[in-house]
XYZ file of C-alpha atoms in Angstrom:
141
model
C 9.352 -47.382 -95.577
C 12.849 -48.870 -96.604
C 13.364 -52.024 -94.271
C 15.962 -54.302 -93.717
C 16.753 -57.772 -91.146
C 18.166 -56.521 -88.090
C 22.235 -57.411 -88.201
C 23.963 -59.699 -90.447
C 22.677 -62.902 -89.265
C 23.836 -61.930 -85.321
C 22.876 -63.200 -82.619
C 23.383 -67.037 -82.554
C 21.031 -68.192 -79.422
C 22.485 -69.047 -76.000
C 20.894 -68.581 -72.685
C 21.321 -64.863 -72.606
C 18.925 -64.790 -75.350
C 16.220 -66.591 -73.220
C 13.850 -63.986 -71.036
C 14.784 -64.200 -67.913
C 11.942 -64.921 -65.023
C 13.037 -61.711 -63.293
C 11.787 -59.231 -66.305
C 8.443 -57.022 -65.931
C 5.417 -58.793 -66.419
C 4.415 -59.465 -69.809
C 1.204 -57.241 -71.124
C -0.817 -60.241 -71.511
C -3.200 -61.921 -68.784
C -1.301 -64.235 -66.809
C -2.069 -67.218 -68.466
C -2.703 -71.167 -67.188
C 0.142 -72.588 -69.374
C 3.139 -71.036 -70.661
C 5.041 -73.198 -73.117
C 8.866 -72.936 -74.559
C 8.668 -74.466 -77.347
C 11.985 -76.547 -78.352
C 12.330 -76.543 -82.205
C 15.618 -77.513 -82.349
C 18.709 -77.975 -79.902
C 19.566 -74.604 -80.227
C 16.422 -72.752 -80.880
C 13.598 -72.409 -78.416
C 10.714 -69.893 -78.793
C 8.810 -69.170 -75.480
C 6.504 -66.949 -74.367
C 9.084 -64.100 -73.949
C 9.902 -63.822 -77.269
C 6.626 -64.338 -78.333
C 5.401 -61.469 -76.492
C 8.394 -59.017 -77.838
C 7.480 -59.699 -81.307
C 3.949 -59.057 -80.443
C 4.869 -55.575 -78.626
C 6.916 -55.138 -82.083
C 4.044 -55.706 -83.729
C 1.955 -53.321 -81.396
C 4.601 -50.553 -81.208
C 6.674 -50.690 -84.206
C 9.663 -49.912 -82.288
C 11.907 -52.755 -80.872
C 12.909 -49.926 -78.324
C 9.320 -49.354 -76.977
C 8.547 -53.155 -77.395
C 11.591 -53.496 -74.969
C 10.610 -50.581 -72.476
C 6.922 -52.278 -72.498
C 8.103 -55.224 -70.907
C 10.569 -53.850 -68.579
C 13.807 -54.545 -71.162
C 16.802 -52.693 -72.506
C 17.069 -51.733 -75.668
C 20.192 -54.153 -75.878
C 18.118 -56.835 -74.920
C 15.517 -56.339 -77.254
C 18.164 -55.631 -79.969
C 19.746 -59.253 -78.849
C 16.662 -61.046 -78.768
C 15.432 -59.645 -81.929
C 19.183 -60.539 -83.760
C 18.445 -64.322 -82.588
C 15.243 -64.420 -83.784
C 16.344 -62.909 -87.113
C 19.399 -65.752 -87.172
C 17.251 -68.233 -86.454
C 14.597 -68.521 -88.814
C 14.957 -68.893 -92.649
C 14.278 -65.137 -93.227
C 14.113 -62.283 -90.627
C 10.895 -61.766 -88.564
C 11.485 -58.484 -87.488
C 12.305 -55.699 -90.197
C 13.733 -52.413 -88.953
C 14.191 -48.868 -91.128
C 17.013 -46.788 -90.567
C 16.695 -44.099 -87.722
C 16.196 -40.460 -89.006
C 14.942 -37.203 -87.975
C 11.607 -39.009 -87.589
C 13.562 -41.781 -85.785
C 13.328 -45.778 -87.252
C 10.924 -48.336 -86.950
C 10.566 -52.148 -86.743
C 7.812 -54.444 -87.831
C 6.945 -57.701 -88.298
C 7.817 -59.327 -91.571
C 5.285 -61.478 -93.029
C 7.324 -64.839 -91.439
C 7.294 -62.927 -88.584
C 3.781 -62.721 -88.521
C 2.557 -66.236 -89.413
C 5.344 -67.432 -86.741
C 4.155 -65.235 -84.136
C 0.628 -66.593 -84.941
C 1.713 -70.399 -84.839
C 3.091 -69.556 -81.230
C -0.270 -68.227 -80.290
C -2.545 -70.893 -81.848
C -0.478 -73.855 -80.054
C -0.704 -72.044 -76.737
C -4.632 -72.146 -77.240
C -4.383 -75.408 -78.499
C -2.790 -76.950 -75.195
C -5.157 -74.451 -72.683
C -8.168 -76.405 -74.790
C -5.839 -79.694 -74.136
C -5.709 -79.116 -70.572
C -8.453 -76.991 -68.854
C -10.479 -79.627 -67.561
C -7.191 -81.105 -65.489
C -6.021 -77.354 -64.688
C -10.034 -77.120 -63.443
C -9.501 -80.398 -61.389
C -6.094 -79.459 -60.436
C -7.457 -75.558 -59.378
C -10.650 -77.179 -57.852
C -8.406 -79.608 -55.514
C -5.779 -76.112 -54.028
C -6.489 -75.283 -50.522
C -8.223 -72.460 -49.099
């Protein structure tokens, strides 16, 4: 499969690039701690975009990553281009529609920077679950 980054370094990131609270739930248990992860002072990576590149991963389709958690295709597209701008290479790699249609999937950087995402978010439930168990323990009813 022929692959290349999604647009020529598009998408710079500004708010519209952040997932917005209002979106479908993501696929993934709702989880104690969701972190946004400031990495410089124009590139965040949260849980939204975390969980798009994992449904790219999943689906190997930006569009169906997108329709999986309640998003256009634009939006997807968008997200994807910032993601692509941001990092030193792209993390998403998409073929060329067809008769068969295209495809997307995760490039190797992609990958290891979806997996750094995941491993700090256990990292910081392991941090924090006995004061989120003290915190739960102390809720009325």
């Amino acid at each position: 499969m022929s692959t290349a980054p999604l647009g020529p370094g598009a998408g710079a990131w500004s708010l519209a690039a952040m997932p917005r609270p209002s979106q479908a739930p993501s696929r993934h248990p709702r989880r104690a701690i969701t972190l946004r992860l400031t990495l410089s002072d124009r590139v965040a990576l949260g849980p939204g975009k975390a969980d798009l590149l994992q449904a790219i991963r999943d689906t190997g389709s930006i569009a169906a990553a997108g329709r999986s958690m309640g998003m256009s295709y634009q939006r997807a597209h968008d997200l994807v281009s910032a993601l692509n701008a941001d990092f030193r290479a792209p993390l998403v790699e998409a073929a060329a529609g067809g008769a068969r249609g295209g495809g997307a999937r995760l490039s190797a950087l992609g990958e290891q920077v979806l997996a750094a995402y995941r491993e700090v978010e256990r990292q910081a439930e392991a941090a924090t679950a006995e004061r989120l168990g003290w915190l739960r323990a102390m809720l009325a009813g």
